[in-house]
Amino acid sequence: MYSDVVMEVGKKYFEELIDKMKAEKGVTQDVDLTADDLKELASQFKAEYKEKIGEDFPDDPKEQLMGAIKAVFRSWDNPRANVYRRDNDIPYSWGTAVNVQSMAFGNMGDDCGTGVAFTRDPATGEKKLMGEFLTNAQGEDVVAGVRTPMPIDQMADKFPEAFEQFKEVCKILEDHYRDMQDMEFTVENKKLYMLQTRNGKRTAQAALKIACDLVDEGARTEEEAVAMIDPRNLDTLLHPQFDANVLKETTPIAKALGASPGAACGKIVFTAEDTKEWAARGEKVVLGRLETSPEDIEGMKSAQGILTVRGGMTSHAAVVARGMGTCCVSGCGDIVMDEENKKFTLAGKEYHEGDPISIDGSTGNIYDGIIPTVDATIAGEFGRIMAWADKYRTMGVRTNADTPGDAKKARELGAEGIGLCRTEHMFFGDRIDAFREMICADTVEERAQALEKILPYQQGDFEQLFEAMEGDPVTIRFLDPPLHEFVPQTEEDIQKLADAQGKTVEEIEALIESLKEFNPMMGHRGCRLAVTYPEIAVMQTKAVIRAALAVKANHPDWDIVPEIMIPLVGELKELKYVKKTVVETADAEIAAAGIDMKYEVGTMIEIPRAALLADEIATEAEFFCFGTNDLTQMTYGFSRDDSSKFLEAYYDAKILENDPFAKLDQNGVGKLMKMAVKAGKETRPDLHCGICGEHGGDPSSVEFCNSIGLDYVSCSPFRVPIARLAAAQAAISQK
Ligand code: PEP
Ligand code: MG
C-alpha cells in the first residue's frame, strides 16, 4: 500500500507477484499463504520497489509517516479529486486535513477483524444495522472487494462482546449527529476500536426515507428534514424505472446485490474508456467490470448502469455509483469475466461488447436484452418531502417547456407556470417546411404567406400550453435564434423549398449563403428579428392572444394573463419598437374578440447592457427574465457552444472551478443580476423577475436567485422538483 499510495509505483506489480505466489502454492486467498511464503513475498516486493524507485524501501517509521502524510495532502490535487469536487460543489480552496491515529490491527488472527457499517440501510433507508466485516483482515480488504465479506449480523457469533458494544456505539453516534452514520471499525484481539464515523452517503430513496423517519422519531423538524436532502440526488428518482408489466413476464438471468437503485439498460462495454467513447456517440451503455477502481470514475459517470463481478454493498462500485445516482448491481459471482477479450459468460450465454443487457439496481436482478422503462412519479416519502419544501419556500418554480408534452410533464412535477417557451423549438418535424419558407422569403408578401401557414400551428401549441398550466402564468418568448440554424442543408430539402416557393435551387442557395454570419450568436437574432421583420412579431402576438382567448372562453374562471417576452434586448428603444407592434396587434385582437383580457410584455435580461440600464428598460418591460445562458456568454465573453474546448484547461490551471454555464458565476453575472433587479424594481415596484437560463435548475444558483429576491426560477421539467427543494432550502437557510 505504501508503494502504491505514497510512492505511486502501481499496485498491479505487487498483485502480479502475489497472484504468482498463490498459483505456485495452489491457494486462492492471501490469508492461506504461510508465514514463510509471506516473508519470501516481502523480499520480492522490496526488490520490485527498488527496481521501480531506484532506492531501498524506507524502513524508518518516521520517514514512512511523513511520506504518508504528504501523500494525503497531495491527493487533494489529483485529477479524480478535482472531478469529484466539481461534481459535488466542494471548493478547491478548502484543502484537506490529515488525521494521524495509532493503528488497530484486524489481521492478527482469528479473534481479529475489521468492517464497515451503516446505522440504516444506505440503499433503502430502512432502520436496521447494515454492514459487512471480515475476520483476520485490514480495512482495505473489505472495501477492495477482493474477499467477499460477511454480513454484520454474523459478528454476533464471532465477537459477541465487541458486537454488543458496537451496537451501543452506533446508537450514541446516531443520536449525537441525528443522522445515519457510516462507520469503520476494527476488532483487535476481541477488543473494539472505532476508526471513523461520518454521515453516510445514501441513495436518493434512502435519503427521503431517513429524513421522514427522523421527523417521525422526533429527532428532526420538517425544515431540517428538507435541508438534509441533496437536491441533485432527486434526479435519480425521476429517472425511468422498468415497465412493471414487462418485468412480470421476464425472468432474470441472475441475481446479485442491488447496490444503487434505478433501472438501466444498454449495450455492455468493458472499460471506462469505452464507456466514455460509446456514450459520447450517444449509445446507452452498461459498464461491466470485475471490480471498479477510482481510475474508472469518469467512465462510470457516462454509464447507464454498472455491473461488477466482485465486491459487496460497500465496494468501490457500490459507494461511488450511489453517490452519482447511477444504477449499480455488484458482486455477481456467477459471471465468468474475460475483461481482456471484452466478454463474459452468464447463465450459459456468452456476452460480447455491444450486447444488450438490463440491470435493476434495487433488486439486483440482471436481465438479458433491453427491458423498456417507464417514467417515475412523486409519491410516498418523495411526496412528503416535496410538500414540506413547498410549505417553506417563498420563490416560485416554473418550467422551460416548448411543447405541450413537456408542459404536462412539468405540471406533474410541480411547475407553477411556464417561465420560458422557446417558440423556435415548435418547428421541428413536418412543420419545418413552412418555417423555412418564412426564413427564405425575400419579400414581405412571401413572408406573410409563410407566416399564415405557421400561425395555426403556433396558436394550437399555445392553446395546449395554456390548458396544461390551468390559468398559471405562461411566458412565451418570441423568435430568438440565428435563422441560418433552420435553413435546409441537404440537396433534397433545398429542392423541396425551391419547389414550394417557385424558385430555382440556385436562388435558394444564394439566400442561404446570405444568411451566413461570422458571429451568429451576436448576429441577426433575438429582438433584432422582430425589428427587421415586424410581421413575425405580429404573427406571434396573434397566435398568443388568440390562443389565450380561446382557452379563456372554455375556462372563464382561469385568470389567464399571457406574458410575451422579447429576447436579447440591449437598448430601451429596441424594446419600445417591438412592444409597439405587440401592443397594437394584441389590443386589436382583444377588442375584436370582445373579451376582457390582460397581458404583459416583458423582456429577457441577457445582454449586459440591459442589466446596466435596467432602470430604463423597466419603464417599458413589465417583467424581467434573466437569460443567464446568453448573459454568461456575453459577460464572460465565452462562447456557450465552444467553451468546453478550453474549460478543462481552466480547471487544471485552477482559473475556474466550475462551468459558468452550469453553475452561475455569482461574482460577475450575479452582480449584474442583483443590480438589474434593484434598478428595475426602483422604476417599477411591481416588476416581477425570474430566471430561465440553465442555472434555474442548479441548486447553488437557485439559492443565489433567492438571495437577490427573484420571484421565480424556471428550469427544464425534470429539474422542477430539484428547484422546488433548492428554493425551500434557500428560504430555510435565509431564515
Ligand atoms: C438564455 O440565454 O439564458 C436563454 C434562456 O435563452 P436561450 O438559451 O434560448 O438563448
Ligand atoms: Mg438567450
mmCIF file of N, CA and C and ligand atoms in Angstrom, residues 422 477 480 525 567-568 604 606 627-631 640, ligand 2:
data_model
loop_
_atom_site.group_PDB
_atom_site.id
_atom_site.type_symbol
_atom_site.label_atom_id
_atom_site.label_comp_id
_atom_site.label_asym_id
_atom_site.label_seq_id
_atom_site.Cartn_x
_atom_site.Cartn_y
_atom_site.Cartn_z
ATOM 1 N N ARG A 422 -39.607 28.443 -25.781
ATOM 2 C CA ARG A 422 -38.772 28.877 -26.916
ATOM 3 C C ARG A 422 -39.543 28.552 -28.182
ATOM 4 N N ARG A 477 -41.747 33.311 -25.369
ATOM 5 C CA ARG A 477 -40.680 34.154 -25.892
ATOM 6 C C ARG A 477 -40.737 34.190 -27.407
ATOM 7 N N ASP A 480 -36.077 33.749 -31.503
ATOM 8 C CA ASP A 480 -34.791 34.201 -30.982
ATOM 9 C C ASP A 480 -33.540 33.772 -31.761
ATOM 10 N N ARG A 525 -30.371 37.946 -34.614
ATOM 11 C CA ARG A 525 -31.206 37.071 -33.793
ATOM 12 C C ARG A 525 -31.924 37.905 -32.736
ATOM 13 N N PRO A 567 -36.787 38.750 -26.558
ATOM 14 C CA PRO A 567 -35.423 38.318 -26.213
ATOM 15 C C PRO A 567 -34.338 39.312 -26.648
ATOM 16 N N LEU A 568 -33.212 39.189 -25.982
ATOM 17 C CA LEU A 568 -31.963 39.824 -26.416
ATOM 18 C C LEU A 568 -32.043 41.336 -26.580
ATOM 19 N N MET A 604 -36.274 39.607 -21.738
ATOM 20 C CA MET A 604 -35.200 38.837 -21.140
ATOM 21 C C MET A 604 -34.074 39.815 -20.846
ATOM 22 N N GLU A 606 -30.438 39.490 -20.893
ATOM 23 C CA GLU A 606 -29.401 38.530 -21.275
ATOM 24 C C GLU A 606 -28.246 39.192 -22.002
ATOM 25 N N GLY A 627 -31.878 35.644 -18.825
ATOM 26 C CA GLY A 627 -31.411 34.581 -19.714
ATOM 27 C C GLY A 627 -29.932 34.407 -19.437
ATOM 28 N N THR A 628 -29.644 33.627 -18.407
ATOM 29 C CA THR A 628 -28.254 33.569 -17.937
ATOM 30 C C THR A 628 -27.352 32.757 -18.854
ATOM 31 N N ASN A 629 -27.929 32.071 -19.839
ATOM 32 C CA ASN A 629 -27.055 31.399 -20.812
ATOM 33 C C ASN A 629 -26.344 32.468 -21.646
ATOM 34 N N ASP A 630 -27.151 33.364 -22.229
ATOM 35 C CA ASP A 630 -26.544 34.425 -23.015
ATOM 36 C C ASP A 630 -25.834 35.441 -22.127
ATOM 37 N N LEU A 631 -26.410 35.698 -20.953
ATOM 38 C CA LEU A 631 -25.788 36.700 -20.077
ATOM 39 C C LEU A 631 -24.396 36.224 -19.644
ATOM 40 N N ARG A 640 -20.981 30.054 -25.665
ATOM 41 C CA ARG A 640 -21.701 28.975 -24.983
ATOM 42 C C ARG A 640 -21.609 27.660 -25.750
HETATM 43 MG MG MG B 2 -30.848 33.595 -24.722
#
